[in-house]
Amino acid sequence: MFNVMDKWRYVHKFKSGKNINYEDLKEVLWQAWKTTPSKNSFMPYSIHVIGPNQPELKQIVYNTAAEKEFLSNKRNSLHENEWPVNVCKETILNAEYVIVFTSRLEDEPSLWQLHLHRGGCYMDAWSIYEDNIEDYLSTIYVEVGLFARAVNALLLNKGIDSNYIISFDKKSKQWNKLPFIKMEPCLIMPVGVGEVFRRDEMSELHSEWDVKPDFERIVNFHV
């Protein structure tokens, strides 16, 4: 499993054309659904898959990312922005599929969830508590991350690449143009077969600079 997960590379450009078997993608999403844990089995998110024949929908999703690029970089008051729109975000346009994750409220609770509620449990993701959804977003984001990483690894196992994009305007009016988006999006995941990857376009020096923090700085043992 590690060897598969370690293959992940950030895509700067996906191959054009249709390179993914739709049934393979559907199988990956089912496997991720089957194996991803969720608090009280709510799975408080929806997943929307935009296909190869929907360039206008991908353009709308891309617009929300482009908007965020300029809003974010304006906050750097020490340096004028010299970067164009991040090429990573442009993969939304050339990806074969684009997966959009949004929050979701449960309006058809299971018998177990009803049982827990009658026993006094507070059901965060239940639609009757919609006004408190902001308090539950951190849980939703964690669970979306678990699902997305499962999708990523399962895709890699089939020779398919994917990106994670979280820098986009979640409250953009552009989302209103997509009638299937009912709640605030939290993750965009372009999917395809990679042609150019991030480190392919970095100099040797920049590749040396671009490193994670050391393992010992992140993982702390108290044994």
Coordinates of N, CA and C in Angstrom, one line a residue:
M1 N 0.8 -1.2 0.0 CA 0.0 0.0 0.0 C 0.9 1.3 0.0
F2 N 1.9 1.3 0.8 CA 2.8 2.4 0.8 C 3.4 2.7 -0.5
N3 N 3.8 1.7 -1.2 CA 4.4 1.9 -2.6 C 3.5 2.5 -3.5
V4 N 2.2 2.2 -3.4 CA 1.2 2.8 -4.3 C 1.0 4.3 -3.9
M5 N 0.8 4.5 -2.6 CA 0.5 5.9 -2.1 C 1.7 6.8 -2.4
D6 N 2.9 6.3 -2.4 CA 4.1 7.1 -2.5 C 4.3 7.5 -4.0
K7 N 3.5 7.0 -4.9 CA 3.6 7.3 -6.3 C 3.0 8.7 -6.6
W8 N 2.2 9.2 -5.6 CA 1.5 10.5 -5.9 C 2.4 11.6 -6.2
R9 N 2.1 12.3 -7.3 CA 2.8 13.5 -7.7 C 1.7 14.6 -8.2
Y10 N 2.0 15.8 -7.9 CA 1.0 16.9 -8.2 C 1.1 17.1 -9.7
V11 N 0.0 17.0 -10.4 CA -0.1 17.2 -11.8 C -0.2 18.7 -12.2
H12 N 0.6 19.1 -13.2 CA 0.5 20.4 -13.8 C -0.3 20.4 -15.1
K13 N -0.3 19.2 -15.8 CA -1.1 19.1 -17.0 C -1.5 17.6 -17.2
F14 N -2.8 17.4 -17.4 CA -3.3 16.1 -17.7 C -3.2 15.8 -19.2
K15 N -3.1 14.5 -19.6 CA -3.1 14.1 -21.0 C -4.5 14.5 -21.5
S16 N -4.6 14.9 -22.8 CA -5.8 15.2 -23.4 C -6.5 13.9 -23.9
G17 N -7.8 14.0 -24.2 CA -8.5 12.9 -24.7 C -9.1 12.1 -23.5
K18 N -9.7 11.0 -23.9 CA -10.4 10.1 -22.9 C -9.4 8.9 -22.6
N19 N -8.9 9.0 -21.4 CA -7.9 8.0 -20.9 C -8.4 7.1 -19.8
I20 N -9.6 7.5 -19.2 CA -10.1 6.8 -18.1 C -11.4 6.0 -18.4
N21 N -11.4 4.8 -18.0 CA -12.6 4.0 -18.1 C -13.6 4.4 -17.1
Y22 N -14.8 4.9 -17.5 CA -15.8 5.4 -16.5 C -16.1 4.3 -15.4
E23 N -16.1 3.1 -15.8 CA -16.4 2.0 -14.8 C -15.3 1.9 -13.8
D24 N -14.1 2.2 -14.2 CA -13.0 2.1 -13.2 C -13.1 3.3 -12.2
L25 N -13.5 4.5 -12.7 CA -13.7 5.6 -11.8 C -14.9 5.3 -10.8
K26 N -15.9 4.8 -11.4 CA -17.1 4.4 -10.5 C -16.7 3.4 -9.5
E27 N -15.9 2.4 -9.9 CA -15.5 1.4 -8.9 C -14.6 2.0 -7.8
V28 N -13.7 2.9 -8.2 CA -12.9 3.6 -7.2 C -13.7 4.3 -6.2
L29 N -14.7 5.1 -6.7 CA -15.6 5.9 -5.8 C -16.4 5.0 -4.8
W30 N -16.8 3.8 -5.4 CA -17.6 2.9 -4.5 C -16.7 2.3 -3.5
Q31 N -15.5 1.9 -3.8 CA -14.5 1.4 -2.9 C -14.2 2.4 -1.8
A32 N -14.0 3.7 -2.2 CA -13.7 4.7 -1.2 C -14.9 4.9 -0.2
W33 N -16.1 4.9 -0.8 CA -17.4 5.0 0.0 C -17.4 3.8 1.0
K34 N -17.1 2.6 0.5 CA -17.2 1.4 1.4 C -16.2 1.4 2.5
T35 N -15.0 2.0 2.3 CA -14.0 1.9 3.3 C -13.7 3.1 4.1
T36 N -14.3 4.2 3.8 CA -14.1 5.5 4.6 C -14.9 5.5 5.8
P37 N -14.3 5.7 7.0 CA -15.1 5.8 8.2 C -15.9 7.1 8.3
S38 N -16.9 7.1 9.1 CA -17.7 8.4 9.3 C -18.3 8.3 10.7
K39 N -18.3 9.5 11.4 CA -18.9 9.6 12.7 C -20.4 9.3 12.6
N40 N -20.8 8.3 13.4 CA -22.2 7.8 13.4 C -22.7 7.5 12.0
S41 N -21.8 7.2 11.1 CA -22.2 6.7 9.7 C -23.0 7.8 8.9
F42 N -22.8 9.1 9.2 CA -23.6 10.1 8.5 C -23.0 10.4 7.1
M43 N -21.7 10.3 7.0 CA -21.0 10.7 5.7 C -21.6 12.1 5.3
P44 N -21.3 13.2 6.1 CA -21.9 14.5 5.9 C -21.4 15.3 4.7
Y45 N -21.2 14.7 3.6 CA -20.7 15.4 2.4 C -21.4 14.7 1.2
S46 N -21.4 15.5 0.1 CA -21.8 15.0 -1.2 C -20.7 15.1 -2.2
I47 N -20.7 14.2 -3.1 CA -19.6 14.1 -4.1 C -20.2 14.3 -5.5
H48 N -19.7 15.3 -6.3 CA -20.3 15.6 -7.6 C -19.2 15.4 -8.6
V49 N -19.4 14.5 -9.6 CA -18.4 14.1 -10.6 C -18.8 14.8 -11.9
I50 N -17.9 15.7 -12.3 CA -18.1 16.4 -13.6 C -17.3 15.7 -14.7
G51 N -18.0 15.3 -15.7 CA -17.3 14.4 -16.7 C -16.6 15.1 -17.9
P52 N -16.1 14.3 -18.8 CA -15.3 14.9 -19.9 C -16.1 15.8 -20.9
N53 N -17.4 15.6 -20.9 CA -18.2 16.3 -21.9 C -18.9 17.6 -21.3
Q54 N -18.3 18.1 -20.2 CA -18.9 19.2 -19.5 C -17.8 20.3 -19.3
P55 N -17.2 20.9 -20.3 CA -16.2 21.9 -20.2 C -16.7 23.2 -19.6
E56 N -18.0 23.5 -19.8 CA -18.6 24.7 -19.3 C -18.7 24.6 -17.8
L57 N -19.0 23.4 -17.2 CA -19.1 23.3 -15.8 C -17.7 23.4 -15.2
K58 N -16.7 22.8 -15.8 CA -15.4 22.9 -15.3 C -14.9 24.3 -15.3
Q59 N -15.3 25.1 -16.3 CA -14.9 26.5 -16.3 C -15.5 27.3 -15.1
I60 N -16.7 27.0 -14.7 CA -17.3 27.6 -13.6 C -16.5 27.3 -12.3
V61 N -16.2 26.0 -12.1 CA -15.4 25.5 -11.0 C -14.1 26.2 -11.0
Y62 N -13.4 26.3 -12.1 CA -12.1 27.0 -12.2 C -12.2 28.4 -11.8
N63 N -13.3 29.1 -12.2 CA -13.4 30.5 -11.9 C -13.4 30.8 -10.4
T64 N -13.9 29.8 -9.6 CA -13.9 30.0 -8.2 C -12.5 29.9 -7.6
A65 N -11.6 29.1 -8.3 CA -10.2 29.0 -7.9 C -9.4 30.2 -8.3
A66 N -9.7 30.7 -9.5 CA -9.0 31.9 -10.0 C -9.3 33.1 -9.1
E67 N -10.6 33.2 -8.7 CA -11.0 34.3 -7.9 C -10.2 34.3 -6.6
K68 N -10.0 33.1 -6.0 CA -9.4 33.0 -4.7 C -7.9 33.3 -4.8
E69 N -7.3 33.0 -5.9 CA -5.9 33.2 -6.1 C -5.5 34.7 -5.9
F70 N -6.3 35.6 -6.4 CA -6.0 37.0 -6.3 C -6.4 37.5 -4.9
L71 N -7.5 37.0 -4.4 CA -7.9 37.4 -3.0 C -6.9 37.0 -2.0
S72 N -6.3 35.8 -2.1 CA -5.4 35.4 -1.2 C -4.1 36.1 -1.2
N73 N -3.6 36.3 -2.5 CA -2.3 37.0 -2.6 C -2.3 38.4 -2.3
K74 N -3.4 39.1 -2.3 CA -3.5 40.5 -1.9 C -3.1 40.7 -0.5
R75 N -3.2 39.6 0.3 CA -2.9 39.7 1.8 C -1.4 39.8 2.0
N76 N -0.6 39.5 1.0 CA 0.9 39.6 1.1 C 1.2 41.1 0.9
S77 N 1.2 41.9 1.9 CA 1.4 43.3 1.8 C 2.9 43.7 1.6
L78 N 3.8 42.7 1.8 CA 5.2 43.0 1.7 C 5.7 42.9 0.3
H79 N 5.0 42.1 -0.6 CA 5.5 41.9 -1.9 C 4.4 41.9 -2.9
E80 N 4.7 42.6 -4.1 CA 3.7 42.6 -5.1 C 3.6 41.2 -5.8
N81 N 2.4 40.8 -6.1 CA 2.2 39.5 -6.7 C 2.8 39.4 -8.1
E82 N 3.7 38.5 -8.3 CA 4.4 38.4 -9.6 C 4.0 37.0 -10.2
W83 N 3.0 36.3 -9.6 CA 2.7 35.0 -10.1 C 1.4 35.1 -10.9
P84 N 1.3 34.3 -12.0 CA 0.0 34.2 -12.7 C -0.9 33.2 -11.9
V85 N -2.1 33.0 -12.4 CA -2.9 32.0 -11.7 C -2.2 30.7 -11.6
N86 N -2.2 30.1 -10.4 CA -1.5 28.9 -10.2 C -1.8 27.8 -11.2
V87 N -0.8 27.3 -11.9 CA -1.0 26.3 -12.9 C -1.7 25.0 -12.4
C88 N -1.5 24.8 -11.1 CA -2.2 23.6 -10.4 C -3.7 23.8 -10.6
K89 N -4.2 25.0 -10.4 CA -5.6 25.2 -10.6 C -6.1 25.1 -12.0
E90 N -5.2 25.4 -12.9 CA -5.6 25.3 -14.3 C -5.9 23.8 -14.7
T91 N -5.4 22.9 -13.9 CA -5.7 21.4 -14.2 C -7.2 21.2 -14.1
I92 N -8.0 22.0 -13.4 CA -9.4 21.9 -13.4 C -10.0 21.9 -14.8
L93 N -9.4 22.7 -15.7 CA -9.8 22.8 -17.0 C -9.4 21.7 -17.9
N94 N -8.2 21.1 -17.7 CA -7.8 20.0 -18.6 C -7.9 18.6 -18.0
A95 N -8.5 18.5 -16.8 CA -8.7 17.2 -16.2 C -9.8 16.5 -17.0
E96 N -9.7 15.2 -17.0 CA -10.8 14.4 -17.7 C -12.1 14.5 -16.8
Y97 N -11.9 14.3 -15.5 CA -13.0 14.4 -14.6 C -12.6 15.4 -13.5
V98 N -13.6 16.1 -12.9 CA -13.4 17.0 -11.8 C -14.5 16.6 -10.7
I99 N -13.9 16.3 -9.5 CA -14.8 15.9 -8.4 C -14.9 17.0 -7.5
V100 N -16.1 17.4 -7.1 CA -16.4 18.5 -6.2 C -17.0 17.9 -4.9
F101 N -16.4 18.2 -3.8 CA -17.0 17.7 -2.5 C -17.7 18.9 -1.8
T102 N -18.9 18.7 -1.4 CA -19.6 19.7 -0.6 C -20.1 19.2 0.7
S103 N -20.5 20.0 1.6 CA -21.1 19.6 2.8 C -22.5 19.0 2.5
R104 N -23.0 18.2 3.4 CA -24.3 17.6 3.2 C -25.0 17.4 4.6
L105 N -26.3 17.7 4.6 CA -27.1 17.4 5.8 C -28.0 16.2 5.6
E106 N -28.1 15.4 6.6 CA -28.9 14.1 6.5 C -30.4 14.4 6.7
D107 N -31.2 14.1 5.7 CA -32.7 14.3 6.0 C -33.4 13.0 5.9
E108 N -32.6 11.9 5.8 CA -33.2 10.5 5.9 C -32.4 9.7 6.9
P109 N -32.4 10.0 8.2 CA -31.5 9.3 9.1 C -31.8 7.8 9.2
S110 N -30.8 7.1 9.4 CA -31.0 5.6 9.6 C -31.7 5.3 10.9
L111 N -32.1 4.0 11.0 CA -32.7 3.6 12.2 C -31.8 3.7 13.4
W112 N -30.5 3.5 13.2 CA -29.5 3.6 14.2 C -29.4 5.0 14.7
Q113 N -29.3 5.9 13.7 CA -29.2 7.4 14.1 C -30.5 7.8 14.8
L114 N -31.6 7.4 14.4 CA -32.9 7.7 15.1 C -32.8 7.2 16.6
H115 N -32.3 5.9 16.7 CA -32.2 5.3 18.0 C -31.2 6.1 18.9
L116 N -30.1 6.6 18.4 CA -29.2 7.3 19.1 C -29.8 8.7 19.5
H117 N -30.5 9.3 18.6 CA -31.1 10.6 18.9 C -32.2 10.5 20.0
R118 N -33.0 9.4 19.9 CA -34.0 9.2 20.9 C -33.4 8.9 22.3
G119 N -32.1 8.4 22.3 CA -31.4 8.2 23.5 C -30.7 9.4 24.1
G120 N -30.9 10.5 23.4 CA -30.3 11.8 23.9 C -29.1 12.3 23.2
C121 N -28.6 11.6 22.1 CA -27.4 12.0 21.4 C -27.8 13.2 20.5
Y122 N -26.8 14.1 20.4 CA -27.0 15.2 19.5 C -26.4 14.8 18.1
M123 N -27.3 14.8 17.1 CA -26.9 14.4 15.7 C -26.4 15.6 14.9
D124 N -25.1 15.8 14.9 CA -24.6 17.1 14.3 C -25.0 17.2 12.8
A125 N -25.0 16.1 12.1 CA -25.2 16.2 10.6 C -26.7 16.1 10.2
W126 N -27.6 16.1 11.1 CA -29.0 16.0 10.9 C -29.5 17.3 10.4
S127 N -30.4 17.3 9.4 CA -30.9 18.5 8.8 C -31.7 19.4 9.8
I128 N -32.2 18.8 10.9 CA -33.0 19.6 11.9 C -32.1 20.5 12.6
Y129 N -30.8 20.2 12.6 CA -29.8 21.1 13.3 C -29.0 21.9 12.3
E130 N -29.6 22.3 11.1 CA -28.9 23.0 10.1 C -28.3 24.3 10.5
D131 N -28.9 25.0 11.4 CA -28.4 26.3 11.9 C -27.1 26.1 12.6
N132 N -26.7 24.9 13.0 CA -25.5 24.7 13.7 C -24.4 24.1 12.8
I133 N -24.6 24.1 11.5 CA -23.7 23.4 10.6 C -22.3 23.9 10.7
E134 N -22.1 25.2 11.0 CA -20.8 25.8 11.1 C -19.9 25.1 12.2
D135 N -20.6 24.7 13.2 CA -19.9 24.0 14.3 C -19.4 22.6 13.9
Y136 N -19.9 22.1 12.8 CA -19.6 20.7 12.4 C -18.7 20.7 11.2
L137 N -18.3 21.8 10.7 CA -17.5 21.9 9.4 C -16.1 21.2 9.6
S138 N -15.5 21.4 10.8 CA -14.2 20.8 11.0 C -14.3 19.2 10.9
T139 N -15.4 18.6 11.3 CA -15.6 17.2 11.2 C -15.8 16.8 9.7
I140 N -16.6 17.6 9.0 CA -16.8 17.4 7.6 C -15.5 17.4 6.8
Y141 N -14.7 18.4 7.1 CA -13.4 18.5 6.4 C -12.5 17.4 6.6
V142 N -12.5 16.9 7.8 CA -11.6 15.7 8.1 C -12.1 14.5 7.4
E143 N -13.5 14.3 7.4 CA -14.0 13.1 6.7 C -13.9 13.2 5.2
V144 N -14.0 14.4 4.6 CA -13.8 14.6 3.2 C -12.3 14.2 2.9
G145 N -11.4 14.7 3.7 CA -10.0 14.4 3.5 C -9.7 12.9 3.5
L146 N -10.4 12.1 4.4 CA -10.2 10.7 4.4 C -10.7 10.0 3.1
F147 N -11.9 10.5 2.7 CA -12.5 9.9 1.5 C -11.6 10.3 0.3
A148 N -11.1 11.5 0.2 CA -10.4 12.0 -0.9 C -9.0 11.2 -1.0
R149 N -8.4 11.0 0.1 CA -7.1 10.2 0.1 C -7.3 8.8 -0.3
A150 N -8.5 8.2 0.1 CA -8.8 6.9 -0.4 C -9.0 6.8 -1.9
V151 N -9.7 7.8 -2.4 CA -9.9 7.9 -3.9 C -8.5 8.1 -4.6
N152 N -7.7 8.9 -4.0 CA -6.4 9.2 -4.6 C -5.5 7.9 -4.7
A153 N -5.5 7.1 -3.6 CA -4.7 5.9 -3.6 C -5.3 4.8 -4.5
L154 N -6.6 4.7 -4.5 CA -7.2 3.7 -5.4 C -7.0 4.1 -6.8
L155 N -7.1 5.3 -7.2 CA -6.8 5.8 -8.5 C -5.4 5.5 -8.9
L156 N -4.4 5.8 -8.0 CA -3.0 5.5 -8.3 C -2.8 4.0 -8.6
N157 N -3.5 3.2 -7.9 CA -3.4 1.8 -8.2 C -3.9 1.3 -9.6
K158 N -4.6 2.2 -10.2 CA -5.1 2.0 -11.6 C -4.3 2.8 -12.6
G159 N -3.3 3.5 -12.2 CA -2.5 4.3 -13.1 C -3.2 5.7 -13.4
I160 N -4.0 6.1 -12.5 CA -4.8 7.4 -12.7 C -4.3 8.4 -11.7
D161 N -4.1 9.7 -12.1 CA -3.6 10.7 -11.2 C -4.7 11.6 -10.7
S162 N -4.5 12.3 -9.7 CA -5.5 13.3 -9.2 C -4.8 14.4 -8.4
N163 N -5.4 15.5 -8.3 CA -4.9 16.7 -7.5 C -5.9 17.0 -6.4
Y164 N -5.4 17.7 -5.4 CA -6.2 18.3 -4.3 C -6.2 19.8 -4.5
I165 N -7.3 20.4 -4.5 CA -7.4 21.9 -4.6 C -8.3 22.4 -3.5
I166 N -7.8 23.1 -2.5 CA -8.6 23.6 -1.4 C -8.6 25.2 -1.4
S167 N -7.8 25.7 -2.3 CA -7.7 27.2 -2.4 C -8.7 27.7 -3.5
F168 N -9.9 27.9 -3.1 CA -10.9 28.4 -4.0 C -11.9 29.2 -3.2
D169 N -12.7 30.0 -3.9 CA -13.7 30.8 -3.2 C -15.0 30.0 -2.9
K170 N -15.1 29.5 -1.7 CA -16.2 28.7 -1.3 C -17.5 29.4 -1.3
K171 N -17.5 30.7 -1.2 CA -18.7 31.5 -1.2 C -19.0 32.3 -2.5
S172 N -18.2 31.9 -3.5 CA -18.3 32.6 -4.8 C -19.8 32.4 -5.4
K173 N -20.2 33.5 -6.0 CA -21.6 33.4 -6.7 C -21.5 32.5 -7.9
Q174 N -20.3 32.1 -8.3 CA -20.2 31.2 -9.5 C -20.9 29.9 -9.1
W175 N -20.8 29.5 -7.9 CA -21.4 28.2 -7.5 C -22.9 28.1 -7.8
N176 N -23.5 29.3 -7.8 CA -25.0 29.4 -8.0 C -25.3 28.9 -9.4
K177 N -24.3 28.9 -10.3 CA -24.6 28.5 -11.7 C -24.6 26.9 -11.9
L178 N -24.3 26.3 -10.8 CA -24.3 24.8 -10.8 C -25.4 24.3 -9.9
P179 N -26.6 24.0 -10.5 CA -27.8 23.7 -9.7 C -27.6 22.5 -8.8
F180 N -26.6 21.6 -9.0 CA -26.5 20.4 -8.2 C -25.6 20.8 -6.9
I181 N -25.1 22.0 -6.8 CA -24.3 22.4 -5.6 C -25.3 23.0 -4.7
K182 N -25.7 22.3 -3.6 CA -26.7 22.8 -2.7 C -26.1 23.4 -1.4
M183 N -24.9 23.0 -1.1 CA -24.2 23.5 0.1 C -22.8 23.9 -0.2
E184 N -22.1 24.5 0.7 CA -20.8 25.0 0.5 C -19.7 24.0 0.1
P185 N -19.0 24.1 -1.0 CA -18.0 23.2 -1.4 C -16.8 23.2 -0.4
C186 N -16.1 22.1 -0.4 CA -14.9 22.1 0.5 C -13.6 21.5 -0.1
L187 N -13.8 20.9 -1.3 CA -12.6 20.3 -1.9 C -12.9 20.1 -3.4
I188 N -11.9 20.5 -4.3 CA -12.0 20.2 -5.7 C -10.9 19.2 -6.0
M189 N -11.2 18.2 -6.8 CA -10.3 17.1 -7.1 C -10.2 16.8 -8.6
P190 N -9.3 17.4 -9.4 CA -9.2 17.1 -10.8 C -8.6 15.7 -10.9
V191 N -9.1 14.9 -11.9 CA -8.7 13.5 -12.1 C -8.4 13.3 -13.6
G192 N -7.3 12.6 -13.8 CA -6.9 12.3 -15.2 C -5.6 11.5 -15.2
V193 N -5.0 11.3 -16.4 CA -3.7 10.7 -16.5 C -2.7 11.8 -16.7
G194 N -1.8 11.9 -15.7 CA -0.8 13.1 -15.8 C 0.1 13.0 -16.9
E195 N 0.4 14.2 -17.5 CA 1.4 14.3 -18.6 C 2.6 15.1 -18.1
V196 N 2.3 16.2 -17.4 CA 3.4 17.0 -16.8 C 3.1 17.2 -15.4
F197 N 4.2 16.9 -14.5 CA 4.0 17.0 -13.1 C 4.8 18.2 -12.5
R198 N 4.4 18.6 -11.3 CA 5.0 19.8 -10.7 C 6.5 19.9 -10.7
R199 N 7.1 18.8 -10.3 CA 8.6 18.8 -10.2 C 9.3 18.7 -11.6
D200 N 8.5 18.4 -12.6 CA 9.1 18.4 -14.0 C 9.4 19.8 -14.4
E201 N 8.7 20.8 -13.8 CA 8.9 22.2 -14.2 C 9.7 23.0 -13.2
M202 N 10.3 22.3 -12.2 CA 11.1 23.0 -11.2 C 12.5 22.8 -11.5
S203 N 13.3 23.9 -11.2 CA 14.8 23.7 -11.3 C 15.3 22.8 -10.2
E204 N 16.5 22.3 -10.4 CA 17.1 21.4 -9.4 C 17.2 22.2 -8.0
L205 N 17.5 23.5 -8.1 CA 17.6 24.2 -6.9 C 16.3 24.4 -6.2
H206 N 15.2 24.7 -6.9 CA 13.9 24.9 -6.3 C 13.4 23.5 -5.8
S207 N 13.7 22.4 -6.4 CA 13.3 21.1 -5.9 C 14.0 20.9 -4.6
E208 N 15.2 21.3 -4.4 CA 15.9 21.2 -3.1 C 15.3 22.0 -2.0
W209 N 14.8 23.2 -2.4 CA 14.1 24.1 -1.5 C 12.8 23.5 -1.0
D210 N 12.1 22.9 -1.9 CA 10.7 22.5 -1.7 C 10.6 21.1 -1.0
V211 N 10.7 21.2 0.3 CA 10.7 19.9 1.1 C 9.7 20.0 2.2
K212 N 9.2 18.9 2.7 CA 8.4 18.8 3.8 C 9.2 19.1 5.1
P213 N 8.5 19.5 6.2 CA 9.2 19.5 7.5 C 9.7 18.1 7.8
D214 N 10.8 18.0 8.5 CA 11.3 16.7 8.9 C 10.3 15.9 9.7
F215 N 10.3 14.6 9.5 CA 9.4 13.7 10.2 C 9.4 14.0 11.7
E216 N 10.6 14.2 12.3 CA 10.6 14.4 13.8 C 10.0 15.7 14.2
R217 N 9.8 16.7 13.3 CA 9.2 17.9 13.7 C 7.6 17.8 13.7
I218 N 7.1 16.8 12.9 CA 5.7 16.6 12.8 C 5.2 15.5 13.7
V219 N 5.8 14.4 13.8 CA 5.4 13.3 14.6 C 6.1 13.3 15.9
N220 N 5.3 13.3 17.0 CA 5.9 13.4 18.3 C 5.5 12.2 19.1
F221 N 6.4 11.4 19.6 CA 6.1 10.2 20.4 C 6.2 10.6 21.9
H222 N 5.3 10.1 22.7 CA 5.3 10.3 24.1 C 5.1 8.9 24.7
V223 N 6.2 8.1 24.7 CA 6.1 6.7 25.1 C 7.1 6.4 26.3

